[in-house]
PDB file of C-alpha atoms in Angstrom:
ATOM      1  CA  MET A 927      -4.797   9.999 -13.001  1.00 72.00           C
ATOM      2  CA  LYS A 928      -3.963   7.107 -15.305  1.00 66.00           C
ATOM      3  CA  LEU A 929      -6.900   4.864 -16.080  1.00 63.00           C
ATOM      4  CA  ILE A 930      -6.759   1.231 -17.201  1.00 52.00           C
ATOM      5  CA  MET A 931     -10.005  -0.098 -18.605  1.00 43.00           C
ATOM      6  CA  ILE A 932     -10.815  -3.808 -18.189  1.00 39.00           C
ATOM      7  CA  PRO A 933     -10.118  -5.997 -20.146  1.00 40.00           C
ATOM      8  CA  ALA A 934      -6.399  -5.263 -20.039  1.00 39.00           C
ATOM      9  CA  ILE A 935      -6.032  -5.946 -23.792  1.00 33.00           C
ATOM     10  CA  ALA A 936      -7.336  -2.464 -24.477  1.00 36.00           C
ATOM     11  CA  LEU A 937      -5.150  -0.138 -22.436  1.00 36.00           C
ATOM     12  CA  THR A 938      -6.621   3.362 -22.310  1.00 33.00           C
ATOM     13  CA  LEU A 939      -4.844   6.061 -20.355  1.00 36.00           C
ATOM     14  CA  PHE A 940      -6.327   9.341 -19.193  1.00 34.00           C
ATOM     15  CA  SER A 941      -4.446  12.208 -17.573  1.00 36.00           C
ATOM     16  CA  ALA A 942      -5.945  14.747 -15.189  1.00 37.00           C
ATOM     17  CA  VAL A 943      -4.602  17.463 -12.916  1.00 33.00           C
ATOM     18  CA  PHE A 944      -5.868  17.567  -9.349  1.00 35.00           C
ATOM     19  CA  ALA A 945      -5.552  20.723  -7.253  1.00 36.00           C
ATOM     20  CA  ASN A 946      -5.131  19.957  -3.586  1.00 39.00           C
ATOM     21  CA  GLN A 947      -6.212  22.653  -1.164  1.00 37.00           C
ATOM     22  CA  ARG A 948      -5.466  21.008   2.174  1.00 40.00           C
ATOM     23  CA  THR A 949      -2.096  20.164   3.658  1.00 42.00           C
ATOM     24  CA  ALA A 950      -1.038  16.865   5.168  1.00 42.00           C
ATOM     25  CA  SER A 951      -0.642  18.616   8.517  1.00 40.00           C
ATOM     26  CA  GLU A 952      -4.446  18.843   8.669  1.00 44.00           C
ATOM     27  CA  GLN A 953      -4.623  15.164   9.558  1.00 44.00           C
ATOM     28  CA  PRO A 954      -7.621  14.014  11.588  1.00 43.00           C
ATOM     29  CA  VAL A 955      -7.216  13.614  15.318  1.00 41.00           C
ATOM     30  CA  HIS A 956      -7.382   9.969  16.343  1.00 39.00           C
ATOM     31  CA  THR A 957     -10.037   9.681  19.015  1.00 43.00           C
ATOM     32  CA  GLY A 958     -11.350   6.111  18.605  1.00 52.00           C
ATOM     33  CA  ASN A 959      -9.887   2.641  18.277  1.00 79.00           C
ATOM     34  CA  GLY A 960      -9.973   2.621  14.499  1.00 95.00           C
ATOM     35  CA  PHE A 961      -7.071   2.395  12.083  1.00 97.00           C
ATOM     36  CA  ALA A 962      -6.281   3.442   8.521  1.00 98.00           C
ATOM     37  CA  VAL A 963      -4.535   1.193   6.004  1.00 98.00           C
ATOM     38  CA  LEU A 964      -3.665   3.299   2.961  1.00 98.00           C
ATOM     39  CA  GLU A 965      -2.777   1.103  -0.024  1.00 99.00           C
ATOM     40  CA  LEU A 966      -1.377   3.106  -2.930  1.00 98.00           C
ATOM     41  CA  PHE A 967      -1.154   1.554  -6.385  1.00 98.00           C
ATOM     42  CA  THR A 968       1.545   3.472  -8.212  1.00 98.00           C
ATOM     43  CA  SER A 969       4.284   3.241 -10.851  1.00 98.00           C
ATOM     44  CA  GLU A 970       7.490   5.030 -11.782  1.00 98.00           C
ATOM     45  CA  GLY A 971       6.197   5.026 -15.370  1.00 98.00           C
ATOM     46  CA  CYS A 972       3.186   7.200 -14.514  1.00 98.00           C
ATOM     47  CA  SER A 973       3.617  10.992 -14.552  1.00 97.00           C
ATOM     48  CA  SER A 974       0.551  11.446 -12.315  1.00 98.00           C
ATOM     49  CA  CYS A 975       2.008   9.292  -9.528  1.00 98.00           C
ATOM     50  CA  PRO A 976       4.803  11.439  -7.973  1.00 98.00           C
ATOM     51  CA  PRO A 977       2.297  13.843  -6.311  1.00 98.00           C
ATOM     52  CA  ALA A 978       0.599  10.862  -4.647  1.00 98.00           C
ATOM     53  CA  ASP A 979       3.968   9.518  -3.482  1.00 97.00           C
ATOM     54  CA  ALA A 980       4.791  12.957  -2.046  1.00 98.00           C
ATOM     55  CA  LEU A 981       1.439  13.224  -0.262  1.00 98.00           C
ATOM     56  CA  LEU A 982       1.841   9.858   1.419  1.00 97.00           C
ATOM     57  CA  ALA A 983       5.398  10.738   2.406  1.00 97.00           C
ATOM     58  CA  ARG A 984       4.063  13.781   4.281  1.00 97.00           C
ATOM     59  CA  ILE A 985       1.309  11.724   5.880  1.00 97.00           C
ATOM     60  CA  GLN A 986       3.871   9.131   6.957  1.00 95.00           C
ATOM     61  CA  GLN A 987       6.126  11.810   8.444  1.00 95.00           C
ATOM     62  CA  GLU A 988       3.334  13.458  10.394  1.00 94.00           C
ATOM     63  CA  ALA A 989       1.396  10.343  11.454  1.00 94.00           C
ATOM     64  CA  GLY A 990       3.271  10.053  14.754  1.00 91.00           C
ATOM     65  CA  ASN A 991       1.766   7.299  16.884  1.00 89.00           C
ATOM     66  CA  LYS A 992      -1.545   7.230  15.026  1.00 94.00           C
ATOM     67  CA  PRO A 993      -2.503   3.769  13.670  1.00 97.00           C
ATOM     68  CA  ILE A 994      -1.936   4.814  10.049  1.00 98.00           C
ATOM     69  CA  TYR A 995      -0.300   2.150   7.877  1.00 98.00           C
ATOM     70  CA  ILE A 996       0.932   3.098   4.409  1.00 98.00           C
ATOM     71  CA  LEU A 997       1.638   0.470   1.759  1.00 98.00           C
ATOM     72  CA  ALA A 998       2.836   1.445  -1.727  1.00 98.00           C
ATOM     73  CA  TYR A 999       2.373  -1.259  -4.355  1.00 98.00           C
ATOM     74  CA  HIS A1000       4.238  -0.671  -7.624  1.00 98.00           C
ATOM     75  CA  VAL A1001       2.169  -2.275 -10.394  1.00 98.00           C
ATOM     76  CA  ASP A1002       3.737  -3.827 -13.481  1.00 98.00           C
ATOM     77  CA  TYR A1003       1.306  -2.894 -16.275  1.00 98.00           C
ATOM     78  CA  TRP A1004       3.174   0.381 -16.884  1.00 98.00           C
ATOM     79  CA  ASN A1005       6.411  -1.474 -17.642  1.00 97.00           C
ATOM     80  CA  ARG A1006       5.446  -2.004 -21.289  1.00 94.00           C
ATOM     81  CA  LEU A1007       5.335   1.743 -21.905  1.00 92.00           C
ATOM     82  CA  GLY A1008       9.015   2.642 -21.880  1.00 91.00           C
ATOM     83  CA  TRP A1009      10.267   2.259 -18.311  1.00 96.00           C
ATOM     84  CA  LYS A1010      10.486  -0.838 -16.114  1.00 97.00           C
ATOM     85  CA  ASP A1011       9.824  -0.026 -12.477  1.00 98.00           C
ATOM     86  CA  ILE A1012      12.314  -2.065 -10.439  1.00 97.00           C
ATOM     87  CA  PHE A1013       9.852  -2.205  -7.530  1.00 98.00           C
ATOM     88  CA  SER A1014       6.964  -3.515  -9.648  1.00 98.00           C
ATOM     89  CA  ASP A1015       5.446  -6.951  -9.210  1.00 98.00           C
ATOM     90  CA  PRO A1016       2.574  -8.622 -11.113  1.00 98.00           C
ATOM     91  CA  ARG A1017       1.116  -9.739  -7.770  1.00 98.00           C
ATOM     92  CA  TYR A1018       0.405  -6.104  -6.915  1.00 98.00           C
ATOM     93  CA  SER A1019      -1.364  -5.522 -10.233  1.00 98.00           C
ATOM     94  CA  LYS A1020      -3.444  -8.623  -9.471  1.00 98.00           C
ATOM     95  CA  ARG A1021      -4.283  -7.215  -6.031  1.00 98.00           C
ATOM     96  CA  GLN A1022      -5.477  -3.979  -7.623  1.00 98.00           C
ATOM     97  CA  TYR A1023      -7.671  -5.847 -10.102  1.00 98.00           C
ATOM     98  CA  GLN A1024      -9.177  -7.808  -7.213  1.00 98.00           C
ATOM     99  CA  TYR A1025     -10.054  -4.537  -5.526  1.00 98.00           C
ATOM    100  CA  SER A1026     -11.600  -3.259  -8.751  1.00 98.00           C
ATOM    101  CA  GLN A1027     -14.035  -6.180  -8.629  1.00 97.00           C
ATOM    102  CA  GLN A1028     -14.738  -5.929  -4.902  1.00 98.00           C
ATOM    103  CA  LEU A1029     -15.186  -2.136  -4.937  1.00 97.00           C
ATOM    104  CA  ASN A1030     -16.715  -1.936  -8.423  1.00 97.00           C
ATOM    105  CA  SER A1031     -14.022   0.587  -9.315  1.00 95.00           C
ATOM    106  CA  GLN A1032     -11.805   1.230 -12.311  1.00 96.00           C
ATOM    107  CA  VAL A1033      -8.106   0.377 -12.449  1.00 97.00           C
ATOM    108  CA  TYR A1034      -5.823   3.418 -12.593  1.00 98.00           C
ATOM    109  CA  THR A1035      -2.753   4.984 -11.069  1.00 98.00           C
ATOM    110  CA  PRO A1036      -2.382   6.539  -8.588  1.00 98.00           C
ATOM    111  CA  GLN A1037      -5.247   4.753  -6.854  1.00 98.00           C
ATOM    112  CA  LEU A1038      -5.519   4.702  -3.063  1.00 98.00           C
ATOM    113  CA  VAL A1039      -7.600   2.023  -1.311  1.00 98.00           C
ATOM    114  CA  ILE A1040      -8.537   2.710   2.308  1.00 98.00           C
ATOM    115  CA  ASN A1041      -9.102  -0.259   4.647  1.00 98.00           C
ATOM    116  CA  GLY A1042     -10.265  -2.278   1.644  1.00 98.00           C
ATOM    117  CA  THR A1043     -13.624  -0.477   1.752  1.00 98.00           C
ATOM    118  CA  SER A1044     -13.265   2.550  -0.532  1.00 97.00           C
ATOM    119  CA  SER A1045     -10.862   4.186  -2.961  1.00 98.00           C
ATOM    120  CA  CYS A1046      -9.881   7.597  -4.268  1.00 98.00           C
ATOM    121  CA  VAL A1047      -7.218   9.277  -6.383  1.00 98.00           C
ATOM    122  CA  GLY A1048      -3.999   9.027  -4.392  1.00 98.00           C
ATOM    123  CA  SER A1049      -3.046  12.644  -5.023  1.00 98.00           C
ATOM    124  CA  ASP A1050      -6.436  14.083  -4.003  1.00 98.00           C
ATOM    125  CA  GLU A1051      -5.439  15.387  -0.575  1.00 98.00           C
ATOM    126  CA  ALA A1052      -8.924  16.344   0.571  1.00 98.00           C
ATOM    127  CA  ALA A1053     -10.327  12.915  -0.317  1.00 98.00           C
ATOM    128  CA  VAL A1054      -7.403  11.108   1.326  1.00 98.00           C
ATOM    129  CA  THR A1055      -7.695  13.176   4.520  1.00 96.00           C
ATOM    130  CA  ASN A1056     -11.449  12.604   4.757  1.00 97.00           C
ATOM    131  CA  ALA A1057     -11.019   8.864   4.159  1.00 97.00           C
ATOM    132  CA  MET A1058      -8.435   8.674   6.950  1.00 97.00           C
ATOM    133  CA  ALA A1059     -10.762  10.521   9.316  1.00 95.00           C
ATOM    134  CA  ASN A1060     -13.596   8.096   8.586  1.00 96.00           C
ATOM    135  CA  ALA A1061     -11.327   5.075   8.997  1.00 97.00           C
ATOM    136  CA  LEU A1062      -9.842   6.254  12.293  1.00 96.00           C
ATOM    137  CA  ALA A1063     -13.306   7.009  13.644  1.00 95.00           C
ATOM    138  CA  SER A1064     -14.650   3.525  12.820  1.00 93.00           C
ATOM    139  CA  PRO A1065     -14.084   0.820  15.453  1.00 91.00           C
ATOM    140  CA  ALA A1066     -11.890  -2.088  14.440  1.00 90.00           C
ATOM    141  CA  GLU A1067     -13.769  -5.372  13.937  1.00 84.00           C
ATOM    142  CA  GLU A1068     -10.888  -7.492  15.209  1.00 91.00           C
ATOM    143  CA  THR A1069      -7.599  -7.168  17.074  1.00 93.00           C
ATOM    144  CA  LEU A1070      -4.316  -8.445  15.660  1.00 95.00           C
ATOM    145  CA  ASN A1071      -1.164  -8.968  17.699  1.00 95.00           C
ATOM    146  CA  ILE A1072       2.065 -10.122  16.069  1.00 96.00           C
ATOM    147  CA  LYS A1073       5.583 -10.590  17.367  1.00 96.00           C
ATOM    148  CA  ALA A1074       8.635 -11.533  15.330  1.00 96.00           C
ATOM    149  CA  GLN A1075      12.135 -12.789  15.943  1.00 95.00           C
ATOM    150  CA  LEU A1076      14.843 -12.328  13.316  1.00 95.00           C
ATOM    151  CA  GLN A1077      16.644 -15.546  12.458  1.00 91.00           C
ATOM    152  CA  SER A1078      19.361 -15.332   9.760  1.00 89.00           C
ATOM    153  CA  GLY A1079      17.403 -13.926   6.837  1.00 92.00           C
ATOM    154  CA  LYS A1080      13.979 -14.899   8.147  1.00 96.00           C
ATOM    155  CA  ALA A1081      11.386 -13.670  10.608  1.00 97.00           C
ATOM    156  CA  ALA A1082       9.654 -16.170  12.891  1.00 97.00           C
ATOM    157  CA  LEU A1083       6.162 -14.831  13.567  1.00 97.00           C
ATOM    158  CA  THR A1084       3.792 -15.595  16.420  1.00 97.00           C
ATOM    159  CA  TYR A1085       0.345 -14.025  16.323  1.00 96.00           C
ATOM    160  CA  ASN A1086      -3.175 -14.117  17.653  1.00 94.00           C
ATOM    161  CA  VAL A1087      -6.456 -12.651  16.439  1.00 93.00           C
ATOM    162  CA  THR A1088      -9.437 -11.726  18.592  1.00 90.00           C
ATOM    163  CA  GLY A1089     -12.833 -11.426  16.987  1.00 84.00           C
ATOM    164  CA  ASP A1090     -14.502 -13.315  14.149  1.00 80.00           C
ATOM    165  CA  ALA A1091     -11.680 -14.276  11.777  1.00 75.00           C
ATOM    166  CA  GLY A1092     -13.853 -16.589   9.694  1.00 80.00           C
ATOM    167  CA  ASN A1093     -13.264 -16.234   5.945  1.00 90.00           C
ATOM    168  CA  SER A1094     -10.274 -14.013   6.700  1.00 95.00           C
ATOM    169  CA  ARG A1095      -6.582 -14.261   5.968  1.00 96.00           C
ATOM    170  CA  LEU A1096      -3.488 -12.823   7.578  1.00 97.00           C
ATOM    171  CA  LEU A1097      -1.319 -10.732   5.254  1.00 98.00           C
ATOM    172  CA  VAL A1098       2.196  -9.663   6.174  1.00 98.00           C
ATOM    173  CA  ALA A1099       3.871  -6.994   4.045  1.00 98.00           C
ATOM    174  CA  VAL A1100       7.647  -6.580   3.919  1.00 98.00           C
ATOM    175  CA  VAL A1101       8.095  -2.832   3.540  1.00 98.00           C
ATOM    176  CA  GLN A1102      11.108  -0.764   2.483  1.00 98.00           C
ATOM    177  CA  LYS A1103      10.623   2.605   4.141  1.00 98.00           C
ATOM    178  CA  HIS A1104      12.361   4.787   1.545  1.00 97.00           C
ATOM    179  CA  ALA A1105      14.105   4.625  -1.834  1.00 98.00           C
ATOM    180  CA  VAL A1106      15.143   6.986  -4.625  1.00 98.00           C
ATOM    181  CA  SER A1107      15.225   6.185  -8.348  1.00 97.00           C
ATOM    182  CA  LYS A1108      16.483   8.094 -11.371  1.00 97.00           C
ATOM    183  CA  VAL A1109      14.115   7.467 -14.271  1.00 97.00           C
ATOM    184  CA  THR A1110      15.708   7.611 -17.717  1.00 97.00           C
ATOM    185  CA  ARG A1111      12.751   6.738 -19.974  1.00 96.00           C
ATOM    186  CA  GLY A1112       8.987   6.954 -20.118  1.00 96.00           C
ATOM    187  CA  GLU A1113       6.673   9.682 -18.815  1.00 97.00           C
ATOM    188  CA  ASN A1114       8.997  10.571 -15.916  1.00 97.00           C
ATOM    189  CA  GLU A1115      12.165  10.648 -18.008  1.00 97.00           C
ATOM    190  CA  GLY A1116      14.919  12.685 -16.353  1.00 97.00           C
ATOM    191  CA  ARG A1117      13.218  12.825 -12.959  1.00 97.00           C
ATOM    192  CA  MET A1118      14.583  11.680  -9.611  1.00 98.00           C
ATOM    193  CA  LEU A1119      11.691   9.973  -7.838  1.00 98.00           C
ATOM    194  CA  SER A1120      11.416   9.475  -4.085  1.00 97.00           C
ATOM    195  CA  HIS A1121       9.288   6.649  -2.703  1.00 98.00           C
ATOM    196  CA  VAL A1122       8.093   5.664   0.768  1.00 98.00           C
ATOM    197  CA  GLN A1123       6.646   2.470   2.256  1.00 98.00           C
ATOM    198  CA  ILE A1124       7.392   0.289  -0.759  1.00 98.00           C
ATOM    199  CA  VAL A1125       5.909  -3.189  -0.480  1.00 98.00           C
ATOM    200  CA  ARG A1126       8.681  -5.591  -1.498  1.00 98.00           C
ATOM    201  CA  ASP A1127       6.847  -8.780  -0.551  1.00 98.00           C
ATOM    202  CA  LEU A1128       3.347  -9.752   0.555  1.00 98.00           C
ATOM    203  CA  ARG A1129       2.672 -13.102   2.204  1.00 97.00           C
ATOM    204  CA  THR A1130      -0.621 -14.746   3.149  1.00 97.00           C
ATOM    205  CA  PHE A1131      -1.202 -17.018   6.147  1.00 96.00           C
ATOM    206  CA  ASP A1132      -4.004 -18.782   7.984  1.00 94.00           C
ATOM    207  CA  PRO A1133      -4.980 -16.454  10.851  1.00 93.00           C
ATOM    208  CA  GLY A1134      -5.806 -19.415  13.055  1.00 89.00           C
ATOM    209  CA  ALA A1135      -2.405 -21.085  12.808  1.00 89.00           C
ATOM    210  CA  GLY A1136      -0.683 -18.863  15.361  1.00 94.00           C
ATOM    211  CA  SER A1137       2.818 -19.025  13.893  1.00 96.00           C
ATOM    212  CA  ALA A1138       4.564 -18.657  10.554  1.00 95.00           C
ATOM    213  CA  GLN A1139       7.911 -17.908   8.998  1.00 96.00           C
ATOM    214  CA  ILE A1140       8.732 -15.323   6.365  1.00 96.00           C
ATOM    215  CA  SER A1141      11.897 -14.825   4.305  1.00 96.00           C
ATOM    216  CA  LEU A1142      13.476 -11.369   4.331  1.00 97.00           C
ATOM    217  CA  PRO A1143      15.546  -9.512   1.700  1.00 95.00           C
ATOM    218  CA  GLY A1144      19.301  -9.744   2.066  1.00 94.00           C
ATOM    219  CA  ASP A1145      19.638  -6.045   2.945  1.00 94.00           C
ATOM    220  CA  PHE A1146      16.808  -6.093   5.494  1.00 96.00           C
ATOM    221  CA  ASN A1147      17.489  -4.130   8.684  1.00 95.00           C
ATOM    222  CA  THR A1148      15.200  -2.742  11.365  1.00 94.00           C
ATOM    223  CA  GLN A1149      16.027   0.899  10.609  1.00 95.00           C
ATOM    224  CA  GLU A1150      15.162   0.926   6.895  1.00 97.00           C
ATOM    225  CA  TRP A1151      12.541  -1.814   6.717  1.00 97.00           C
ATOM    226  CA  GLU A1152       9.448  -2.896   8.621  1.00 97.00           C
ATOM    227  CA  LEU A1153       6.719  -5.535   8.655  1.00 98.00           C
ATOM    228  CA  ILE A1154       3.012  -4.649   8.628  1.00 98.00           C
ATOM    229  CA  GLY A1155       0.308  -7.235   9.309  1.00 98.00           C
ATOM    230  CA  MET A1156      -3.359  -7.141   8.276  1.00 97.00           C
ATOM    231  CA  ILE A1157      -6.443  -9.285   8.704  1.00 96.00           C
ATOM    232  CA  GLN A1158      -8.479  -9.115   5.495  1.00 97.00           C
ATOM    233  CA  ASP A1159     -11.801 -10.662   4.532  1.00 96.00           C
ATOM    234  CA  SER A1160     -11.111 -12.957   1.580  1.00 95.00           C
ATOM    235  CA  GLY A1161     -14.445 -12.255  -0.097  1.00 95.00           C
ATOM    236  CA  THR A1162     -15.115  -8.560   0.427  1.00 96.00           C
ATOM    237  CA  GLY A1163     -11.542  -7.289   0.747  1.00 97.00           C
ATOM    238  CA  VAL A1164     -12.397  -5.412   3.948  1.00 97.00           C
ATOM    239  CA  ILE A1165      -9.393  -5.039   6.258  1.00 97.00           C
ATOM    240  CA  LYS A1166     -10.553  -5.788   9.803  1.00 95.00           C
ATOM    241  CA  ALA A1167      -7.343  -5.176  11.747  1.00 95.00           C
ATOM    242  CA  ALA A1168      -3.799  -3.996  11.158  1.00 97.00           C
ATOM    243  CA  THR A1169      -0.599  -3.508  13.107  1.00 97.00           C
ATOM    244  CA  ARG A1170       3.147  -2.994  12.797  1.00 96.00           C
ATOM    245  CA  VAL A1171       5.207  -6.003  13.771  1.00 96.00           C
ATOM    246  CA  PRO A1172       7.739  -5.283  16.529  1.00 92.00           C
ATOM    247  CA  LEU A1173      11.145  -6.723  15.668  1.00 87.00           C
TER     248      LEU A1173
END
């Protein structure tokens, strides 16, 4: 685990080794109408992050039709330490710092935030599995439905929200399902890293508007990319609903 103490001027890093006893195949059975949004804050410059990436890749592979939504945010504060992560974005570091205030947690990689309500070390398989079980067993506060039509480099969205969407916002993540990078410097020097569910863009909309438009990367296609929508409380950070966007 790599720990960043606030304020960011003093950057203190701690390393730890986590032994995981459970396998990703021991995923909880989905019996309710809950969902699990797993937001991983990671970096190619962090030697503790590849095990978390691998764990989420297994969860993604074995999730099947369960409402499990994985989002990997590559933060940028590791870039100053020898390797610039091409997937990093300062907006994702800002999102992690917002969570640190809302959850009263520290800032570190790999950190996993579950439904905006709790967090754990992203490579701690037992903690991740238990958090998913709790999330799937908790009823969703709202329902989100989104449809999209592709229109020459853009997606035209239509959506509706049922439930109390007051003080909430609609977030739509543009997600690259898989990528591989060869790291030539930093803590992972010489390693070939595999990533899943990489957030390449994150847009915010008014949930009451009913329609919106979002720009897509030039290489976007429906086999290698997807859109994931979320309703999130602006004050608490709690995610009240989530869904994949059919294209």
